[in-house]
């Protein structure tokens, strides 16, 4: 199907709407990580020419060579993209009609660090022209799009809502979860003005099945933080219950599995060695920090959940020590095999991994620690680079204790338990396998 060429007297945003409808619009994505790369592929799949910008030259090289470094995008998907330009610098954004920002939003010294978003905003501002839609996808506190990003984009004299459109639309993907998540997960979309929002809705509707709109950008920013705070607080709740249940002499796993049979009004969460990654361990603090700045008080639930979750690595180390002690061994000098070091099952992501914290603390206490992880071939611990060891019987039996920290899908737990001398299971992977040498969190 071919579209007639557009009349030149349309106002810039009307022209943009038509270019999105006809797929003539060029889509630029800034930040090609876990969020940006799947988005770039989805926009390309919807028929847009795309420009991918990432400051990391190694990522740009990989993409140009047809390699993927993100679990949710395969090398063959990269290779199949034919209307794509990759760049390590932002000049190419001058060609883009839609620019989506997918930059990290970490904490630095316990406070939100928006440097990367704002630096990329400056880059976009330099090449901004009338008739462009700019969308922020990074997770952040309410007010960021309007109060911090908009003034940067307007520096050159263009006005949001009149000359260019501005939107906030949080990403909700769960890396490693199968099933084309981007297309089937409802997308929250907001705009600085109604018109901005409508343009963003028309863009996302080209590759997302369902779009939910909010009245303003602050509501969309808050919605994402509510989702992550809900997980953070509930994980902390079961972690706190797990510690207490042991002192009460109750098997927490049996209780949680029983509770999870309730068909309504209950969503199961599971204890573990703590929380990591780029979301649950960080985002709620954005909200609490913002409340502190703006209102003078932090959010008690979030602060307490952080404390509980942050204590879990130490608790796991203590419990491993107790389990070894019961067999007459000390941590110092014991051989420990950590199974899984990624921050959660199914991902190759080490960012803020509590499993890695456990490994480091065991090492600090004098244990000889090795690890196995099917998704992570090697980790750097201080000066040393450790390579993942295989999980064959001879290897497993040579360790004093196997500590299950992040059981990736496909882990043969039964075989592991059969081969091991002692198992400490921090994730409930062994539930249903009862043996005297298995100890659970
Ligand atoms: N990872 C997730 O599961 C997930 C899910 C939903 C939302 N988010 C949110 O999305 C945002 C991005 O997260 P991510 O996991 O994709 O991060 P990421 O670290 O995987 O990717 C971000 C990319 O941005 C690049 N970058 C940094 N500064 C840049 C700049 N000035 N110009 C160009 N590129 C630059 C980095 O090199 C990196 O490749 C965060 O706010 C995060 O909280 C993440």
mmCIF file of C-alpha atoms and ligand atoms in Angstrom, residues 30-35 53-56 59 102-105 116 119-120 138-139 171 173 175 224 278-279 283 351, ligand 1:
data_model
loop_
_atom_site.group_PDB
_atom_site.id
_atom_site.type_symbol
_atom_site.label_atom_id
_atom_site.label_comp_id
_atom_site.label_asym_id
_atom_site.label_seq_id
_atom_site.Cartn_x
_atom_site.Cartn_y
_atom_site.Cartn_z
ATOM 1 C CA UNK A 30 18.604 6.437 22.806
ATOM 2 C CA UNK A 31 20.028 3.799 25.167
ATOM 3 C CA UNK A 32 20.035 0.315 23.678
ATOM 4 C CA UNK A 33 19.951 -1.818 26.808
ATOM 5 C CA UNK A 34 17.370 -4.230 28.223
ATOM 6 C CA UNK A 35 14.599 -1.714 27.489
ATOM 7 C CA UNK A 53 22.022 5.385 19.658
ATOM 8 C CA UNK A 54 24.105 4.101 22.553
ATOM 9 C CA UNK A 55 27.126 5.733 24.174
ATOM 10 C CA UNK A 56 28.726 2.294 24.627
ATOM 11 C CA UNK A 59 27.270 -2.364 22.047
ATOM 12 C CA UNK A 102 15.685 4.493 27.523
ATOM 13 C CA UNK A 103 18.535 5.517 29.810
ATOM 14 C CA UNK A 104 19.471 4.053 33.179
ATOM 15 C CA UNK A 105 18.167 5.781 36.301
ATOM 16 C CA UNK A 116 22.188 9.918 32.024
ATOM 17 C CA UNK A 119 22.654 14.239 29.325
ATOM 18 C CA UNK A 120 20.735 12.373 26.635
ATOM 19 C CA UNK A 138 13.153 5.450 31.977
ATOM 20 C CA UNK A 139 11.684 4.764 35.407
ATOM 21 C CA UNK A 171 8.596 0.333 30.155
ATOM 22 C CA UNK A 173 9.214 -5.557 30.435
ATOM 23 C CA UNK A 175 13.764 -9.464 30.908
ATOM 24 C CA UNK A 224 5.466 2.591 37.319
ATOM 25 C CA UNK A 278 17.733 -2.248 37.966
ATOM 26 C CA UNK A 279 14.145 -2.048 39.248
ATOM 27 C CA UNK A 283 12.933 2.484 41.891
ATOM 28 C CA UNK A 351 23.471 -5.670 38.415
HETATM 29 N N1 LIG B 1 15.814 -3.755 32.869
HETATM 30 C C1 LIG B 1 14.541 -3.828 33.169
HETATM 31 O O1 LIG B 1 14.025 -4.892 33.464
HETATM 32 C C2 LIG B 1 13.657 -2.611 33.136
HETATM 33 C C3 LIG B 1 12.270 -2.793 33.060
HETATM 34 C C4 LIG B 1 11.444 -1.690 33.018
HETATM 35 C C5 LIG B 1 12.011 -0.416 33.099
HETATM 36 N N2 LIG B 1 13.377 -0.250 33.209
HETATM 37 C C6 LIG B 1 13.894 1.102 33.271
HETATM 38 O O2 LIG B 1 14.337 1.487 31.974
HETATM 39 C C7 LIG B 1 15.495 2.295 32.058
HETATM 40 C C8 LIG B 1 16.628 1.669 31.267
HETATM 41 O O3 LIG B 1 16.981 0.443 31.867
HETATM 42 P P1 LIG B 1 17.810 -0.680 31.122
HETATM 43 O O4 LIG B 1 17.716 -1.877 31.984
HETATM 44 O O5 LIG B 1 17.437 -0.767 29.698
HETATM 45 O O6 LIG B 1 19.294 -0.056 31.228
HETATM 46 P P2 LIG B 1 20.585 -0.602 30.478
HETATM 47 O O7 LIG B 1 21.744 -0.212 31.340
HETATM 48 O O8 LIG B 1 20.404 -2.024 30.064
HETATM 49 O O9 LIG B 1 20.625 0.253 29.129
HETATM 50 C C9 LIG B 1 20.810 1.623 29.101
HETATM 51 C C10 LIG B 1 21.758 1.969 27.959
HETATM 52 O O10 LIG B 1 21.909 3.387 27.917
HETATM 53 C C11 LIG B 1 23.220 3.669 27.461
HETATM 54 N N3 LIG B 1 23.543 5.062 27.771
HETATM 55 C C12 LIG B 1 23.844 5.628 28.969
HETATM 56 N N4 LIG B 1 24.017 6.962 28.829
HETATM 57 C C13 LIG B 1 23.807 7.242 27.511
HETATM 58 C C14 LIG B 1 23.783 8.434 26.750
HETATM 59 N N5 LIG B 1 24.001 9.635 27.326
HETATM 60 N N6 LIG B 1 23.535 8.338 25.447
HETATM 61 C C15 LIG B 1 23.287 7.162 24.852
HETATM 62 N N7 LIG B 1 23.267 5.985 25.529
HETATM 63 C C16 LIG B 1 23.516 6.038 26.840
HETATM 64 C C17 LIG B 1 24.069 2.636 28.170
HETATM 65 O O11 LIG B 1 25.291 2.438 27.479
HETATM 66 C C18 LIG B 1 23.157 1.408 28.109
HETATM 67 O O12 LIG B 1 23.442 0.584 26.978
HETATM 68 C C19 LIG B 1 15.782 2.470 33.548
HETATM 69 O O13 LIG B 1 15.179 3.630 34.022
HETATM 70 C C20 LIG B 1 15.113 1.260 34.164
HETATM 71 O O14 LIG B 1 14.726 1.478 35.499
HETATM 72 C C21 LIG B 1 14.195 -1.335 33.202
#
